[in-house]
Coordinates of C-alpha atoms and ligand atoms in Angstrom, one line a residue:
M881 CA 22.9 13.3 3.3
I882 CA 19.9 15.2 4.6
D883 CA 17.7 12.9 6.6
I884 CA 16.1 15.2 9.2
A885 CA 13.8 18.2 8.9
V886 CA 12.3 20.8 11.2
I887 CA 8.7 21.9 10.9
P888 CA 7.7 24.8 13.1
V889 CA 4.0 24.4 14.1
A890 CA 3.6 26.5 17.2
G891 CA 2.0 29.5 15.6
F892 CA -1.6 30.7 16.6
G893 CA -3.0 30.8 13.0
T894 CA -4.6 34.2 13.7
R895 CA -5.3 34.6 9.9
F896 CA -7.8 31.8 10.2
L897 CA -9.7 32.7 13.4
P898 CA -12.2 31.7 14.6
L899 CA -11.5 28.3 13.0
T900 CA -8.2 28.1 14.8
K901 CA -9.5 29.0 18.2
S902 CA -9.6 25.4 19.2
Q903 CA -7.9 23.6 16.3
P904 CA -4.3 23.9 15.1
K905 CA -4.1 25.6 11.7
E906 CA -2.0 22.7 10.4
M907 CA -4.9 20.4 11.0
I908 CA -7.4 22.2 8.8
G909 CA -8.5 19.8 6.1
I910 CA -7.9 19.9 2.4
V911 CA -10.4 17.4 1.0
D912 CA -9.6 14.4 3.3
K913 CA -6.1 15.2 4.7
P914 CA -5.0 17.9 7.0
V915 CA -2.6 20.5 5.6
I916 CA 0.3 19.1 7.6
H917 CA -0.1 15.7 5.9
Y918 CA 0.8 17.2 2.5
I919 CA 3.9 18.8 3.9
V920 CA 5.1 15.8 5.8
E921 CA 4.5 13.7 2.7
E922 CA 6.8 16.0 0.7
A923 CA 9.5 15.5 3.3
A924 CA 9.0 11.7 3.3
K925 CA 9.1 11.6 -0.5
S926 CA 12.3 13.6 -0.4
G927 CA 14.0 10.9 1.7
I928 CA 13.5 12.5 5.2
K929 CA 13.0 9.9 7.9
T930 CA 12.9 12.1 11.1
I931 CA 10.9 15.2 11.6
V932 CA 11.3 17.6 14.5
F933 CA 8.0 19.4 15.1
V934 CA 8.5 22.6 17.0
T935 CA 5.2 22.7 18.7
G936 CA 3.3 24.5 21.4
R937 CA 0.2 24.3 23.6
H938 CA -3.0 23.2 21.9
K939 CA -1.2 21.3 19.2
R940 CA -1.7 17.8 20.5
A941 CA -3.9 16.9 17.5
I942 CA -0.7 16.9 15.3
E943 CA 1.0 14.4 17.6
D944 CA -2.0 12.1 17.6
Y945 CA -2.3 12.3 13.8
F946 CA 1.2 10.9 13.2
D947 CA 0.9 8.3 16.0
A948 CA -0.6 4.8 15.9
S949 CA -4.3 4.7 16.7
P950 CA -4.9 1.1 18.0
E951 CA -8.7 1.6 18.8
L952 CA -9.4 3.0 15.3
E953 CA -7.3 0.4 13.7
Y954 CA -9.1 -2.4 15.6
H955 CA -12.5 -0.9 14.7
L956 CA -11.6 -0.7 10.9
E957 CA -10.2 -4.3 11.0
K958 CA -13.3 -5.7 12.6
Q959 CA -15.5 -3.9 10.0
G960 CA -13.3 -5.2 7.2
K961 CA -12.4 -1.7 6.1
Y962 CA -8.9 -2.7 5.0
K963 CA -8.3 0.1 2.5
L964 CA -8.9 2.7 5.2
L965 CA -6.9 0.7 7.7
K966 CA -4.0 0.7 5.3
I967 CA -4.2 4.5 4.9
V968 CA -4.4 5.1 8.6
R969 CA -1.4 2.8 9.3
E970 CA 0.7 4.4 6.5
I971 CA 0.4 7.8 8.2
S972 CA 1.9 6.6 11.5
N973 CA 4.7 4.7 9.6
M974 CA 5.5 7.7 7.3
I975 CA 8.0 9.3 9.6
E976 CA 9.7 9.2 13.0
P977 CA 8.4 12.3 14.7
I978 CA 10.2 14.2 17.5
Y979 CA 8.4 17.0 19.4
V980 CA 10.1 19.9 21.0
R981 CA 8.2 22.8 22.6
Q982 CA 8.4 26.5 21.8
K983 CA 7.1 28.0 25.0
E984 CA 6.4 31.4 23.4
A985 CA 5.7 32.3 19.8
K986 CA 8.8 34.4 19.2
G987 CA 9.2 34.0 15.5
L988 CA 10.5 31.6 12.9
G989 CA 14.2 32.1 13.9
H990 CA 13.4 31.3 17.6
A991 CA 11.4 28.3 16.6
I992 CA 14.3 26.8 14.6
L993 CA 16.7 27.5 17.5
M994 CA 14.5 25.3 19.7
A995 CA 15.6 22.3 17.5
K996 CA 19.3 22.9 18.1
K997 CA 19.9 20.2 20.6
V998 CA 18.1 17.6 18.5
I999 CA 19.7 18.6 15.2
G1000 CA 23.3 18.9 16.6
N1001 CA 26.0 19.2 14.0
R1002 CA 24.4 18.1 10.8
P1003 CA 22.7 19.9 7.9
F1004 CA 18.9 19.8 8.0
A1005 CA 15.8 20.8 6.1
V1006 CA 13.1 23.2 7.2
L1007 CA 9.5 23.1 5.9
L1008 CA 7.0 25.7 6.9
G1009 CA 3.8 24.1 8.2
D1010 CA 1.3 26.0 6.0
E1011 CA 2.8 26.0 2.6
I1012 CA 1.8 23.2 0.2
I1013 CA 4.2 23.0 -2.7
E1014 CA 3.6 20.8 -5.7
G1015 CA 6.7 19.8 -7.6
N1016 CA 7.8 16.8 -9.5
P1017 CA 10.3 15.9 -8.1
P1018 CA 9.2 17.5 -4.8
L1019 CA 10.8 20.9 -4.2
L1020 CA 12.6 19.7 -1.1
K1021 CA 14.2 16.8 -3.1
T1022 CA 15.5 19.3 -5.6
L1023 CA 17.0 21.4 -2.8
I1024 CA 18.6 18.3 -1.2
N1025 CA 20.1 17.4 -4.6
K1026 CA 21.5 21.0 -5.0
F1027 CA 22.9 20.7 -1.4
E1028 CA 24.9 17.6 -2.4
T1029 CA 26.6 19.6 -5.1
Y1030 CA 27.1 23.0 -3.3
R1031 CA 27.3 21.9 0.4
A1032 CA 25.9 25.3 1.4
P1033 CA 22.5 26.6 2.7
I1034 CA 19.9 26.5 -0.1
L1035 CA 16.8 28.6 0.1
S1036 CA 13.8 28.4 -2.2
T1037 CA 12.3 31.4 -3.8
Y1038 CA 9.3 32.2 -6.0
E1039 CA 8.7 35.3 -8.1
V1040 CA 5.8 37.2 -6.5
P1041 CA 4.0 40.3 -7.8
W1042 CA 5.8 43.4 -6.5
E1043 CA 2.9 44.5 -4.4
K1044 CA 3.3 41.3 -2.3
V1045 CA 7.0 41.6 -1.5
S1046 CA 6.3 43.1 2.0
S1047 CA 4.7 39.8 3.1
Y1048 CA 7.9 37.8 2.6
G1049 CA 11.6 37.6 3.1
V1050 CA 13.2 38.8 -0.2
I1051 CA 16.6 38.0 -1.7
S1052 CA 18.7 39.5 -4.4
G1053 CA 21.4 37.5 -6.2
K1054 CA 23.1 36.4 -9.4
P1055 CA 21.9 33.3 -11.3
L1056 CA 24.7 30.8 -11.8
E1057 CA 26.0 30.3 -15.4
E1058 CA 25.8 26.5 -15.2
D1059 CA 22.4 26.4 -13.3
K1060 CA 20.1 29.3 -14.3
N1061 CA 17.5 28.6 -11.6
L1062 CA 20.1 28.8 -8.8
Y1063 CA 21.1 32.2 -7.5
L1064 CA 24.2 33.0 -5.4
V1065 CA 22.5 35.2 -2.7
E1066 CA 23.8 38.7 -2.4
D1067 CA 21.3 40.2 0.0
L1068 CA 18.3 39.2 2.1
V1069 CA 15.6 41.4 3.7
E1070 CA 12.7 40.3 5.8
K1071 CA 9.4 41.9 4.7
P1072 CA 10.7 45.0 3.0
A1073 CA 8.6 47.9 1.9
I1074 CA 8.0 47.7 -1.8
N1075 CA 10.5 50.6 -2.5
E1076 CA 13.2 48.9 -0.4
A1077 CA 12.9 45.4 -1.8
P1078 CA 16.0 44.2 -3.6
S1079 CA 13.9 42.1 -6.0
N1080 CA 10.6 40.3 -6.2
L1081 CA 12.1 36.9 -5.4
A1082 CA 10.3 35.9 -2.2
I1083 CA 11.7 33.2 0.1
I1084 CA 9.2 30.4 0.4
G1085 CA 8.8 27.7 3.0
R1086 CA 11.5 25.1 2.1
Y1087 CA 15.1 25.5 3.2
I1088 CA 18.3 23.4 3.6
L1089 CA 20.3 24.8 6.4
T1090 CA 23.7 24.0 7.9
P1091 CA 24.3 23.8 11.7
E1092 CA 26.2 27.2 11.5
I1093 CA 22.8 28.9 11.4
F1094 CA 22.3 28.2 15.2
K1095 CA 25.3 30.5 16.1
Y1096 CA 23.7 33.3 14.1
L1097 CA 20.2 32.6 15.5
E1098 CA 21.7 33.1 18.9
M1099 CA 23.2 36.5 17.9
I1100 CA 20.2 38.2 16.2
K1101 CA 18.0 40.8 17.9
P1102 CA 14.2 40.6 17.8
D1103 CA 12.4 42.8 15.3
K1104 CA 9.8 45.5 16.2
K1105 CA 7.2 42.8 17.0
G1106 CA 9.6 41.0 19.3
E1107 CA 10.1 38.2 16.8
Y1108 CA 13.5 36.6 15.9
Q1109 CA 13.7 36.3 12.1
L1110 CA 15.5 33.4 10.3
T1111 CA 16.2 35.9 7.5
D1112 CA 18.2 38.1 9.8
A1113 CA 20.4 35.1 10.9
L1114 CA 20.8 34.1 7.2
K1115 CA 21.9 37.6 6.4
L1116 CA 24.7 37.4 9.0
L1117 CA 25.7 34.0 7.8
N1118 CA 25.9 35.3 4.2
R1119 CA 28.6 37.8 5.2
K1120 CA 31.0 34.8 5.8
D1121 CA 29.6 31.9 3.7
S1122 CA 27.8 31.5 0.5
I1123 CA 24.1 30.9 0.4
Y1124 CA 22.2 29.8 -2.7
A1125 CA 18.5 30.2 -3.6
Y1126 CA 16.6 28.0 -6.0
K1127 CA 13.9 29.7 -8.1
F1128 CA 10.8 27.4 -8.0
E1129 CA 8.3 27.8 -10.8
G1130 CA 5.6 25.2 -10.0
L1131 CA 2.4 25.4 -7.9
R1132 CA 2.5 26.8 -4.3
F1133 CA -0.4 27.4 -1.9
D1134 CA 0.0 29.4 1.3
T1135 CA -2.9 27.7 3.1
G1136 CA -2.7 30.2 6.0
N1137 CA -4.4 32.6 3.6
K1138 CA -8.1 32.1 3.1
L1139 CA -8.2 32.6 -0.7
E1140 CA -5.1 30.4 -1.2
Y1141 CA -6.6 27.8 1.0
L1142 CA -9.7 27.7 -1.1
K1143 CA -7.5 27.4 -4.3
A1144 CA -5.7 24.5 -2.7
T1145 CA -9.0 22.8 -1.9
L1146 CA -10.2 23.2 -5.5
H1147 CA -6.9 21.9 -6.9
F1148 CA -6.8 18.8 -4.7
A1149 CA -10.5 18.1 -5.0
S1150 CA -10.4 18.2 -8.8
K1151 CA -7.5 15.7 -8.8
H1152 CA -9.0 13.4 -6.1
P1153 CA -9.3 9.8 -7.4
E1154 CA -12.8 9.3 -5.7
I1155 CA -14.5 12.6 -6.3
G1156 CA -12.4 14.5 -8.8
E1157 CA -14.5 13.9 -12.0
E1158 CA -17.8 14.6 -10.2
F1159 CA -16.4 17.6 -8.5
K1160 CA -15.3 19.1 -11.8
S1161 CA -18.6 18.6 -13.4
Y1162 CA -20.3 20.2 -10.4
L1163 CA -17.9 23.1 -10.6
R1164 CA -18.8 23.7 -14.3
E1165 CA -22.5 23.6 -13.4
F1166 CA -21.9 26.0 -10.5
L1167 CA -20.0 28.5 -12.7
E1168 CA -22.8 28.5 -15.3
K1169 CA -25.6 28.8 -12.7
E1170 CA -23.8 31.7 -11.0
N1171 CA -23.1 33.3 -14.3
L1172 CA -19.3 33.3 -13.7
Ligands
LIG1400 C1 8.2 33.4 7.0 C2 9.6 34.0 6.8 C3 9.7 34.7 5.4 C4 9.2 33.9 4.3 C5 7.8 33.3 4.6 C6 7.4 32.3 3.6 O1 7.4 34.5 7.2 O2 10.0 34.8 7.8 O3 11.0 35.1 5.2 O4 9.2 34.6 3.1 O5 7.8 32.7 5.9 O6 6.0 31.9 3.8 P1 5.9 34.4 7.8 O7 5.0 34.0 6.7 O8 6.0 33.3 8.9 O9 5.5 35.7 8.4

């Protein structure tokens, strides 16, 4: 059973400067919830109880968000704002957080290695802190179910336009006869040039890993930028053991990217129970007025 997940959140969020100068990128809001809320919610809905946040300096806002807030709760109670009180309490009850620090931003592989002592000898999930993925059931739940059958690392992939492959880890593999969306991974390459990419199946931010990964994370060398890449450790592991990759076909927003962030905002605003309908009619007016 997978009941623990790692979420690396130590990155600087340079793609969103200056907004991220004094605010963690994971706390940027989409309508009325920070990005990290959507990600943690996916983990909770997938049956994960404990989350190991690999955090760094200037990320205290994340810890406060998932903690109890007695003063705020007292204030809401006194004012009779019970609906908001319930929302606020539910957030601190959603998961059991554990925080470990990554002293230097040395890549995704290094961040995951920081969780080794907490994870120990059990399989675990990884969710990347800036990708919101909409799946029903949640993508992570699907991966957990596949893990129960195959008992091997399960990655998630997404078909991206070829000109985008160099922004991702990319896999090649063979779809299984009995499960066409599941690939047996043959090769993995981190951020290949377009002419060196083995396919256009990009690795996206949900993984199920087995504890063997830590051994390989300790063996890999840093890349040209000094970063230790999870993909490189997976490549080594794949020489000995099978790795599978599930092809996801639903909605995915990389909220670390400005345009994708705006798309996510439109998506969640138009579905919002309070403002959704009004927002959509405003949007129609706006498009007409702007001649779009
Ligand atoms: C990381 C991984 C990459 C993966 C990507 C998904 O890259 O290293 O393999 O495709 O996340 O978002 P990053 O975006 O952190 O550079």
